[in-house]
């Protein structure tokens, strides 16, 4: 159970400590969980009701004290110690709803009374207890206009999307000289509950995770991947013979886990998933440094995973490599020689069971070296588009490594989440352990991008093409340390690369001619892309014959740029290589993409607007 010990180490290093980064959520204290509250009741001293407020959705997540039973409740009877639903808090609930809640209210009141009468009470608790005893919660909320009632019964209106009777309530107690009236943010009150609850767990047993004799738990938290997640990593709730199969009489004979250990480990894991987890359907992958120091995520659902977006807008591979080196150096400064990094994968085996699909622990320096290696070997120039906050679409161009999800979607499409999840599992060791990129994935990507009908629009094709080029570059780097240039190499005489340039030139030539004729349709080069890769020379003869009328049309416009370019590229072939009809290698995609981008960049630089022998004109892009 080293994973639990590692998570406990992270909890101790991060809880209430100053971190090197700003997390989106806070690490929960022991014996606490979160719930979405819809109502906040404000009390004064001695349980005086002052007012109530509807909690907006953006502020609804509330840290609340819980017991082992209450955090695991579904439809059974188990009250939270302080904040809970109306059916537990309101002594007059039946009067306004017609539903008997006496058993739930009694359980809540009895539990709260025990806390108030313990050595771990405070004025805020006493005020809440005094108010609950009055049994006027529903009446006060109706009178305050929070709940809507007609003829003494709640209406079917909803409160922040929830039925009124199912609303969750939190408290604020305003007492003179008290700094924090919100009980769900009062750290002193939280610690009092932790001390109170742990004092009521006298049973001691051996904790298998830490090796210490301590108070153990048989019930463990869920809500690890998200707030609605019911799947548990540790569970033993089946005593009917299915789990134990007659081998054990109770769960402690299998393993016993300390309550504090369980709380620290599962709270930390949930916090890590919320702040830096990578989700792929039901699968979650998270990487962290044990002392909570900042490390680069090995994958995000963004274009780049190591550099900020503004730093990825570089024009050359040399500039990209320099920025990458500086970024890695910045992370290294936060780590020490003994730093350890963990990469962990979680996946639901069933609705109620969560499994650790993989767990990898390595030194921080190895992790950074491997991340840098991935980004240095699997980058290409991409053009993505995204929606801004105002709803407008914006394009950005960058050099970098694509995300693992984008790679998986490029290879297999996005129709099947299970296939995407399996692909990501295969890709993760390539990032974290420097494993070679699987050849079958590279070949599948190459076959798919040139297959007609695989992409709904040109943008999806261009995105998949640039990602495939990154995979091809990675493949050649893994194979023989060959560096494939991101920019167009006009001196490269490799057969597949030249054929890629030929196809790109033929496509742009026809596009320009069609554009000037006001026609928008697929070109011959696009129609024959798949066949071209399998039989380049034979297919090129077909495409070239289709180009004759467009060459003639452009010649009349005094634009022979593309026709001349085709001749130049053909002349670059080694003797007999142009006539070779063998299938093309992955370098075909590199030549095709680089040549297309070179024409587009030249078009952007051209400001004369004139078509002549040295001007390629305008294409439909």
XYZ file of C-alpha atoms in Angstrom:
621
model
C 0.000 0.000 0.000
C 2.817 2.398 -0.816
C 0.359 4.562 -2.743
C -1.466 5.406 0.502
C 1.766 6.205 2.306
C 2.812 8.462 -0.599
C -0.517 10.293 -0.502
C -0.264 10.746 3.269
C 3.194 12.253 2.786
C 1.734 14.735 0.311
C -1.124 15.587 2.683
C 1.268 16.387 5.527
C 3.405 18.489 3.166
C 0.499 20.476 1.680
C -2.284 20.844 4.270
C -2.397 24.459 5.465
C 1.040 25.044 3.952
C 2.221 27.698 1.511
C 2.525 26.061 -1.899
C 4.587 27.029 -4.936
C 1.380 27.295 -6.978
C -2.227 28.344 -6.469
C -4.572 25.306 -6.450
C -8.153 25.681 -7.636
C -9.538 23.997 -4.508
C -8.381 23.586 -0.927
C -7.225 20.354 0.661
C -9.955 19.194 3.038
C -9.336 18.599 6.746
C -9.808 15.114 8.189
C -13.381 13.959 8.853
C -14.752 16.507 6.353
C -16.266 16.359 2.908
C -18.037 18.714 0.534
C -21.671 19.234 -0.370
C -23.456 21.741 -2.587
C -25.526 24.004 -0.322
C -28.617 25.859 -1.508
C -29.535 27.742 1.694
C -27.456 29.617 4.259
C -29.086 30.367 7.632
C -27.616 33.264 9.603
C -27.939 33.083 13.394
C -27.007 35.309 16.297
C -26.040 34.297 19.812
C -28.293 31.861 21.687
C -29.880 30.556 18.504
C -31.573 33.777 17.379
C -32.671 33.592 13.727
C -31.531 36.703 11.866
C -31.958 35.983 8.168
C -31.456 33.410 5.446
C -29.970 33.581 1.957
C -30.066 31.517 -1.218
C -26.558 30.290 -2.025
C -25.556 30.964 -5.651
C -24.291 27.948 -7.574
C -20.788 29.370 -7.968
C -20.442 29.518 -4.154
C -22.367 26.358 -3.279
C -19.465 23.951 -2.602
C -19.285 23.712 1.191
C -16.872 21.875 3.488
C -18.873 20.034 6.155
C -18.057 17.701 9.073
C -19.008 14.082 8.362
C -18.979 10.685 9.988
C -17.988 7.424 8.323
C -21.669 6.523 8.047
C -22.948 9.894 6.841
C -20.366 10.293 4.070
C -21.316 6.862 2.746
C -25.085 7.207 3.085
C -27.329 6.640 0.105
C -30.969 6.294 1.133
C -30.352 5.100 4.706
C -30.601 7.007 7.965
C -27.350 8.762 8.868
C -27.119 12.425 9.794
C -24.217 14.749 9.134
C -22.958 16.303 12.397
C -23.635 19.984 11.553
C -24.834 20.968 8.053
C -27.401 18.783 6.343
C -30.613 18.617 4.345
C -33.849 20.150 5.603
C -35.319 16.728 6.371
C -32.605 16.267 9.031
C -32.502 19.835 10.387
C -36.130 20.906 10.455
C -38.316 19.800 13.333
C -41.332 21.229 11.470
C -40.500 19.506 8.176
C -43.598 17.262 8.255
C -45.852 20.261 8.833
C -44.802 21.847 5.515
C -44.258 18.714 3.400
C -46.480 15.987 4.830
C -43.451 13.650 5.072
C -42.496 12.107 8.423
C -38.899 13.018 9.283
C -39.013 12.425 13.036
C -36.424 9.637 12.951
C -33.960 11.679 10.871
C -34.463 14.835 12.923
C -34.003 12.942 16.195
C -30.797 11.317 14.914
C -29.406 14.703 13.879
C -30.369 16.431 17.126
C -28.975 13.619 19.280
C -25.672 13.630 17.423
C -25.347 17.414 17.617
C -26.211 17.347 21.319
C -23.442 14.846 21.996
C -20.925 17.143 20.293
C -22.195 20.238 22.145
C -21.960 18.479 25.512
C -18.414 17.248 24.840
C -15.118 18.980 25.656
C -14.884 20.105 22.025
C -17.837 22.502 21.870
C -17.945 26.263 21.232
C -20.429 29.163 21.199
C -21.273 28.704 17.523
C -22.225 25.077 18.062
C -24.307 25.983 21.096
C -26.140 28.642 19.090
C -26.939 26.211 16.249
C -28.090 23.561 18.732
C -30.337 26.070 20.515
C -31.894 27.112 17.209
C -32.522 23.545 15.988
C -34.294 22.757 19.276
C -36.889 25.434 18.500
C -38.157 23.378 15.518
C -38.889 26.492 13.422
C -36.470 26.039 10.521
C -39.133 25.590 7.818
C -41.360 28.369 9.163
C -38.440 30.805 9.345
C -37.350 30.023 5.785
C -40.890 30.439 4.457
C -41.303 33.719 6.316
C -37.945 34.927 4.987
C -39.100 34.198 1.417
C -36.470 31.529 0.798
C -38.984 28.675 0.577
C -42.254 29.092 -1.295
C -45.400 27.724 0.340
C -49.109 27.800 -0.417
C -51.787 26.941 2.155
C -49.131 25.797 4.608
C -47.371 23.385 2.225
C -44.264 23.788 0.072
C -44.938 24.355 -3.602
C -43.219 22.514 -6.445
C -40.879 25.444 -7.038
C -37.147 24.736 -7.229
C -34.251 26.319 -5.422
C -31.114 26.666 -7.563
C -32.317 23.697 -9.611
C -33.221 21.495 -6.610
C -36.691 20.665 -5.187
C -37.260 22.894 -2.160
C -37.672 20.027 0.275
C -34.299 18.550 -0.777
C -32.347 21.747 -0.126
C -29.049 21.484 1.757
C -28.466 24.005 4.551
C -25.275 25.547 5.910
C -24.898 27.996 8.800
C -23.362 31.326 9.607
C -23.260 32.398 13.260
C -22.575 36.078 13.951
C -21.143 36.454 17.434
C -19.452 39.565 18.804
C -15.632 39.463 18.506
C -15.725 36.253 16.442
C -13.584 36.685 13.314
C -15.151 34.024 11.079
C -18.959 33.693 11.220
C -19.112 31.056 8.452
C -18.928 27.735 10.276
C -17.884 25.956 7.077
C -14.737 28.112 6.885
C -13.919 28.270 10.602
C -10.662 26.317 10.954
C -10.900 26.299 14.756
C -14.352 24.698 14.598
C -13.120 22.169 12.045
C -10.286 21.133 14.340
C -12.698 20.821 17.273
C -14.786 18.374 15.267
C -11.712 16.345 14.259
C -10.675 16.065 17.906
C -14.225 15.196 18.957
C -14.730 12.531 16.315
C -11.360 10.824 16.705
C -11.853 10.720 20.498
C -14.893 8.513 19.913
C -12.893 5.840 18.057
C -11.254 3.810 20.822
C -10.731 0.596 18.835
C -7.105 0.098 17.819
C -5.710 -2.180 15.143
C -2.704 -2.478 12.837
C -2.772 -0.089 9.891
C -1.465 -1.992 6.871
C -0.466 1.237 5.120
C 1.697 2.789 7.851
C 2.517 -0.178 10.104
C 1.248 1.683 13.189
C -1.371 0.528 15.678
C -4.094 3.145 15.474
C -7.840 3.692 15.226
C -8.904 1.924 12.036
C -11.826 2.324 9.696
C -13.975 -0.146 7.791
C -15.672 2.524 5.674
C -13.774 4.726 3.249
C -14.544 7.808 1.175
C -15.854 7.937 -2.365
C -16.107 11.144 -4.482
C -12.532 10.757 -5.681
C -12.891 11.597 -9.388
C -15.728 14.116 -8.936
C -18.419 15.079 -6.426
C -20.918 12.608 -7.913
C -18.476 9.686 -7.995
C -19.722 6.721 -5.948
C -16.835 4.389 -6.800
C -14.419 3.550 -3.952
C -10.800 2.460 -3.957
C -11.227 0.585 -0.669
C -14.495 -1.178 0.069
C -15.766 -4.117 2.117
C -19.507 -3.641 2.343
C -20.512 -7.130 1.251
C -20.865 -9.519 4.192
C -23.225 -11.958 2.464
C -20.434 -14.278 1.277
C -19.798 -12.864 -2.194
C -16.598 -10.995 -1.328
C -15.068 -13.255 1.286
C -16.197 -16.555 -0.294
C -15.942 -18.259 3.084
C -12.263 -17.425 3.505
C -12.709 -14.648 6.098
C -15.315 -13.733 8.646
C -14.839 -9.955 8.459
C -12.951 -7.363 6.404
C -10.245 -6.721 9.012
C -8.850 -10.199 8.351
C -8.071 -9.052 4.808
C -6.615 -5.625 5.626
C -7.134 -2.881 8.167
C -6.564 0.774 7.338
C -6.148 3.528 9.899
C -8.910 6.140 9.877
C -6.428 9.005 9.717
C -4.456 7.255 6.960
C -7.592 6.661 4.896
C -8.764 10.250 5.324
C -5.412 11.788 4.426
C -4.820 9.542 1.417
C -8.269 9.842 -0.146
C -8.604 13.576 0.581
C -5.236 14.170 -1.075
C -6.069 12.022 -4.073
C -9.347 13.857 -4.620
C -7.571 17.223 -4.266
C -4.913 16.207 -6.789
C -7.524 15.007 -9.283
C -9.474 18.264 -8.930
C -6.418 20.438 -9.456
C -4.221 18.559 -11.916
C -5.998 15.415 -13.028
C -6.396 14.482 -16.675
C -9.820 13.003 -17.467
C -10.579 10.646 -20.318
C -14.138 9.451 -19.881
C -14.188 7.559 -16.578
C -10.417 7.251 -16.517
C -8.353 9.791 -14.568
C -4.577 10.195 -14.662
C -2.740 12.442 -12.227
C 0.936 13.278 -11.649
C 2.310 14.983 -8.551
C 5.470 15.600 -6.529
C 5.262 14.080 -3.042
C 6.160 17.321 -1.220
C 3.642 19.326 -3.226
C 6.187 21.187 -5.323
C 5.055 22.304 -8.740
C 5.853 20.028 -11.673
C 4.725 20.144 -15.309
C 1.626 18.116 -16.085
C 2.549 15.426 -18.576
C -0.751 16.045 -20.316
C -3.471 18.649 -20.455
C -6.377 19.131 -22.829
C -4.525 22.067 -24.346
C -2.113 22.331 -27.184
C 1.006 22.413 -25.077
C 1.693 20.739 -21.749
C 4.818 22.406 -20.464
C 4.937 26.000 -21.631
C 2.281 28.677 -21.146
C 0.249 29.315 -24.300
C 1.842 32.688 -24.961
C 5.306 31.114 -24.842
C 4.502 28.494 -27.469
C 4.018 31.034 -30.248
C 7.504 30.578 -31.641
C 8.469 30.599 -35.282
C 11.367 28.137 -35.303
C 12.230 24.799 -33.728
C 15.436 26.316 -32.332
C 13.470 29.014 -30.510
C 11.044 26.392 -29.205
C 13.888 24.206 -27.890
C 15.424 27.183 -26.088
C 12.143 28.136 -24.406
C 11.549 24.499 -23.473
C 14.968 24.288 -21.846
C 14.303 27.418 -19.808
C 10.875 26.151 -18.733
C 12.299 22.837 -17.498
C 15.069 24.661 -15.677
C 12.420 26.727 -13.877
C 10.761 23.564 -12.595
C 14.110 22.071 -11.568
C 14.775 25.002 -9.259
C 11.740 24.013 -7.157
C 12.873 20.404 -6.731
C 15.622 19.006 -4.554
C 17.775 15.915 -5.002
C 15.369 13.711 -3.057
C 12.188 14.767 -4.844
C 9.897 12.001 -6.015
C 7.122 12.175 -8.598
C 4.192 9.788 -8.900
C 2.032 9.136 -11.968
C -1.214 7.354 -11.112
C -4.153 6.134 -13.183
C -7.666 5.529 -11.822
C -10.458 3.677 -13.543
C -13.877 2.413 -12.452
C -14.031 -1.366 -12.575
C -17.768 -1.230 -11.755
C -20.158 1.513 -10.662
C -19.045 1.198 -7.052
C -15.449 0.022 -7.433
C -12.451 2.133 -8.400
C -9.189 0.541 -9.510
C -5.609 1.814 -9.803
C -4.835 1.001 -13.433
C -1.160 1.996 -13.159
C 1.190 3.515 -10.587
C 4.663 4.783 -11.399
C 7.069 6.408 -8.929
C 10.316 8.014 -10.042
C 12.764 10.707 -9.030
C 11.838 14.280 -9.867
C 14.910 14.723 -12.082
C 14.030 11.613 -14.114
C 10.476 12.847 -14.537
C 11.591 16.249 -15.813
C 14.192 14.671 -18.107
C 11.564 12.375 -19.600
C 9.046 15.181 -20.013
C 11.683 17.321 -21.739
C 12.643 14.395 -23.975
C 9.017 13.907 -25.050
C 8.575 17.577 -25.890
C 11.873 17.715 -27.748
C 11.154 14.646 -29.850
C 7.393 14.865 -30.504
C 6.788 18.467 -31.521
C 5.518 20.038 -34.710
C 3.969 23.275 -35.873
C 0.204 23.307 -35.295
C -2.680 25.631 -36.008
C -5.590 25.265 -33.595
C -8.707 27.279 -33.091
C -10.622 27.826 -29.887
C -13.641 29.795 -28.701
C -12.954 32.913 -26.660
C -15.156 34.002 -23.760
C -17.120 36.282 -26.069
C -17.991 33.292 -28.281
C -15.747 34.288 -31.178
C -13.367 31.777 -32.730
C -9.676 32.601 -32.651
C -6.785 30.834 -34.370
C -3.335 30.441 -32.928
C -0.215 28.856 -34.336
C 2.412 27.257 -32.144
C 5.261 24.780 -32.113
C 4.927 22.058 -29.474
C 3.845 18.536 -28.567
C 0.141 17.708 -28.894
C -1.849 16.438 -25.909
C -2.282 12.694 -25.466
C -6.014 12.906 -26.019
C -5.535 14.795 -29.301
C -3.060 12.111 -30.380
C -5.485 9.306 -29.507
C -8.365 11.009 -31.335
C -6.160 11.551 -34.386
C -5.243 7.857 -34.459
C -8.628 6.284 -33.765
C -11.253 9.013 -34.037
C -13.451 10.085 -31.119
C -16.317 7.634 -31.514
C -15.314 5.187 -28.771
C -14.146 6.411 -25.346
C -12.830 2.966 -24.419
C -10.531 2.941 -27.439
C -9.298 6.462 -26.632
C -8.679 5.477 -23.000
C -6.723 2.388 -24.057
C -4.652 4.471 -26.495
C -3.783 7.004 -23.787
C -2.668 4.184 -21.473
C -0.259 3.052 -24.196
C 1.016 6.586 -24.740
C 1.681 7.480 -21.092
C 4.893 5.359 -20.814
C 6.181 7.136 -23.924
C 6.018 10.393 -21.946
C 6.990 9.266 -18.449
C 9.423 6.427 -19.254
C 10.822 7.354 -22.691
C 9.263 4.270 -24.263
C 9.248 4.187 -28.063
C 6.091 5.318 -29.766
C 4.235 2.148 -30.902
C 4.724 1.727 -34.660
C 1.167 0.483 -35.162
C -0.194 3.774 -33.771
C 1.936 5.825 -36.165
C 0.833 3.690 -39.137
C -2.819 3.886 -38.109
C -2.593 7.684 -37.913
C -0.967 7.853 -41.365
C -3.599 5.577 -42.881
C -6.460 7.496 -41.305
C -5.492 11.057 -42.217
C -5.354 10.273 -45.942
C -8.526 8.167 -45.985
C -11.525 10.011 -47.510
C -14.496 10.692 -45.239
C -12.631 10.486 -41.923
C -12.909 14.210 -41.214
C -15.949 16.458 -41.246
C -14.109 19.584 -42.392
C -10.742 20.899 -43.529
C -9.827 22.186 -40.065
C -10.123 18.714 -38.512
C -7.967 17.283 -41.295
C -5.269 19.936 -40.922
C -5.184 19.458 -37.136
C -4.905 15.674 -37.504
C -2.215 16.117 -40.179
C 0.006 18.278 -37.971
C -0.416 15.874 -35.040
C 0.477 12.948 -37.307
C 3.577 14.823 -38.421
C 4.572 15.140 -34.752
C 4.164 11.356 -34.380
C 6.226 10.711 -37.502
C 8.951 13.014 -36.217
C 8.915 11.154 -32.885
C 9.054 7.794 -34.703
C 12.197 8.716 -36.666
C 13.815 10.212 -33.573
C 13.160 7.018 -31.592
C 14.374 4.848 -34.457
C 17.722 6.413 -35.317
C 17.880 9.853 -33.615
C 16.942 11.521 -36.905
C 15.831 15.130 -36.555
C 13.012 16.051 -38.957
C 12.902 19.763 -39.649
C 9.609 21.529 -38.941
C 10.254 24.028 -41.732
C 10.207 23.101 -45.420
C 13.549 21.630 -46.504
C 13.895 22.333 -50.219
C 17.162 20.379 -50.327
C 15.677 17.150 -48.986
C 15.829 14.628 -51.832
C 14.203 11.728 -49.986
C 11.590 10.111 -52.268
C 8.574 10.136 -49.885
C 9.238 13.715 -48.800
C 9.396 14.899 -52.428
C 6.185 13.081 -53.318
C 4.507 14.822 -50.393
C 5.631 18.165 -51.782
C 4.352 17.194 -55.233
C 0.882 16.334 -53.944
C 0.669 19.579 -51.954
C 1.689 21.617 -55.012
C -0.829 19.868 -57.255
C -3.577 20.539 -54.705
C -2.767 24.235 -54.332
C -2.447 24.686 -58.122
C -5.967 23.381 -58.662
C -7.317 25.332 -55.666
C -5.978 28.607 -57.054
C -7.495 27.957 -60.487
C -10.852 26.990 -58.975
C -10.790 30.031 -56.709
C -10.413 32.414 -59.643
C -13.258 30.631 -61.422
C -15.526 30.955 -58.376
C -15.716 27.175 -57.892
C -15.459 25.453 -54.518
C -14.995 21.686 -54.692
C -12.564 18.923 -53.797
C -9.415 18.791 -55.895
C -8.041 15.740 -57.682
C -5.081 15.682 -55.262
C -7.495 15.410 -52.327
C -9.576 12.681 -53.975
C -6.534 10.523 -54.699
C -4.593 11.094 -51.458
C -5.070 7.557 -50.138
C -4.211 5.882 -53.438
C -1.277 8.253 -53.898
C 0.430 7.028 -50.727
C 0.101 3.383 -51.808
C 1.015 3.813 -55.494
C 2.580 7.265 -55.896
C 3.932 7.106 -59.452
C 0.845 5.498 -60.989
C -1.498 7.861 -59.129
C 0.645 10.913 -59.932
C 0.142 10.302 -63.635
C -3.626 10.410 -63.096
C -3.450 13.586 -61.003
C -1.092 15.275 -63.465
C -3.460 14.625 -66.341
C -6.258 16.253 -64.296
C -4.083 19.339 -63.817
C -3.647 20.138 -67.524
C -6.733 22.402 -67.887
C -5.875 24.268 -64.665
C -2.284 24.804 -65.773
C -3.590 26.220 -69.049
C -6.038 28.484 -67.235
C -3.353 29.873 -64.907
C -0.947 30.303 -67.817
C -3.458 32.629 -69.469
C -3.417 34.613 -66.208
C 0.382 34.704 -66.443
C 0.744 32.543 -63.363
C 3.114 29.658 -63.980
C 4.464 29.539 -60.430
C 2.963 26.181 -59.451
C 3.617 24.494 -62.801
C 7.265 25.535 -62.538
C 7.394 24.346 -58.943
C 6.171 20.872 -59.964
C 8.974 20.653 -62.500
C 11.523 21.775 -59.915
C 10.401 19.118 -57.425
C 10.423 16.339 -60.042
C 13.985 17.298 -60.973
C 15.069 16.739 -57.352
C 14.318 13.000 -57.464
C 17.291 10.672 -57.651
C 17.508 8.663 -60.843
C 14.732 6.056 -60.918
C 13.142 7.207 -57.650
C 10.318 9.145 -59.282
C 9.261 6.065 -61.269
C 9.380 3.868 -58.157
C 5.754 2.908 -57.344
C 6.407 1.420 -53.878
C 4.302 2.745 -50.953
C 5.502 5.969 -49.335
C 6.878 6.234 -45.800
C 5.724 8.625 -43.070
C 7.988 11.344 -44.464
C 5.338 11.782 -47.155
C 3.105 13.505 -44.533
C 5.986 15.784 -43.501
C 6.655 16.937 -47.062
C 2.940 17.443 -47.746
C 2.336 19.504 -44.597
C 5.511 21.587 -44.869
C 4.898 22.460 -48.511
C 1.271 23.432 -47.863
C 2.310 25.652 -44.973
C 5.099 27.234 -47.037
C 2.613 28.263 -49.734
C 0.246 29.673 -47.132
C 3.004 31.701 -45.478
C 4.173 33.012 -48.862
C 0.635 34.058 -49.663
C 0.435 35.992 -46.374
C 3.702 37.756 -47.173
C 2.542 38.703 -50.664
C 1.064 42.176 -50.554
C 1.132 43.121 -54.263
C -2.014 41.173 -55.174
C -0.637 40.603 -58.666
C -0.298 37.237 -60.434
C 2.956 36.826 -62.295
C 5.661 34.251 -62.832
C 7.035 34.853 -59.369
C 3.704 35.156 -57.604
C 1.664 32.132 -56.648
C -1.624 34.023 -56.552
C -4.366 33.300 -54.020
C -5.800 30.024 -52.881
C -9.028 29.302 -51.073
C -7.329 29.173 -47.678
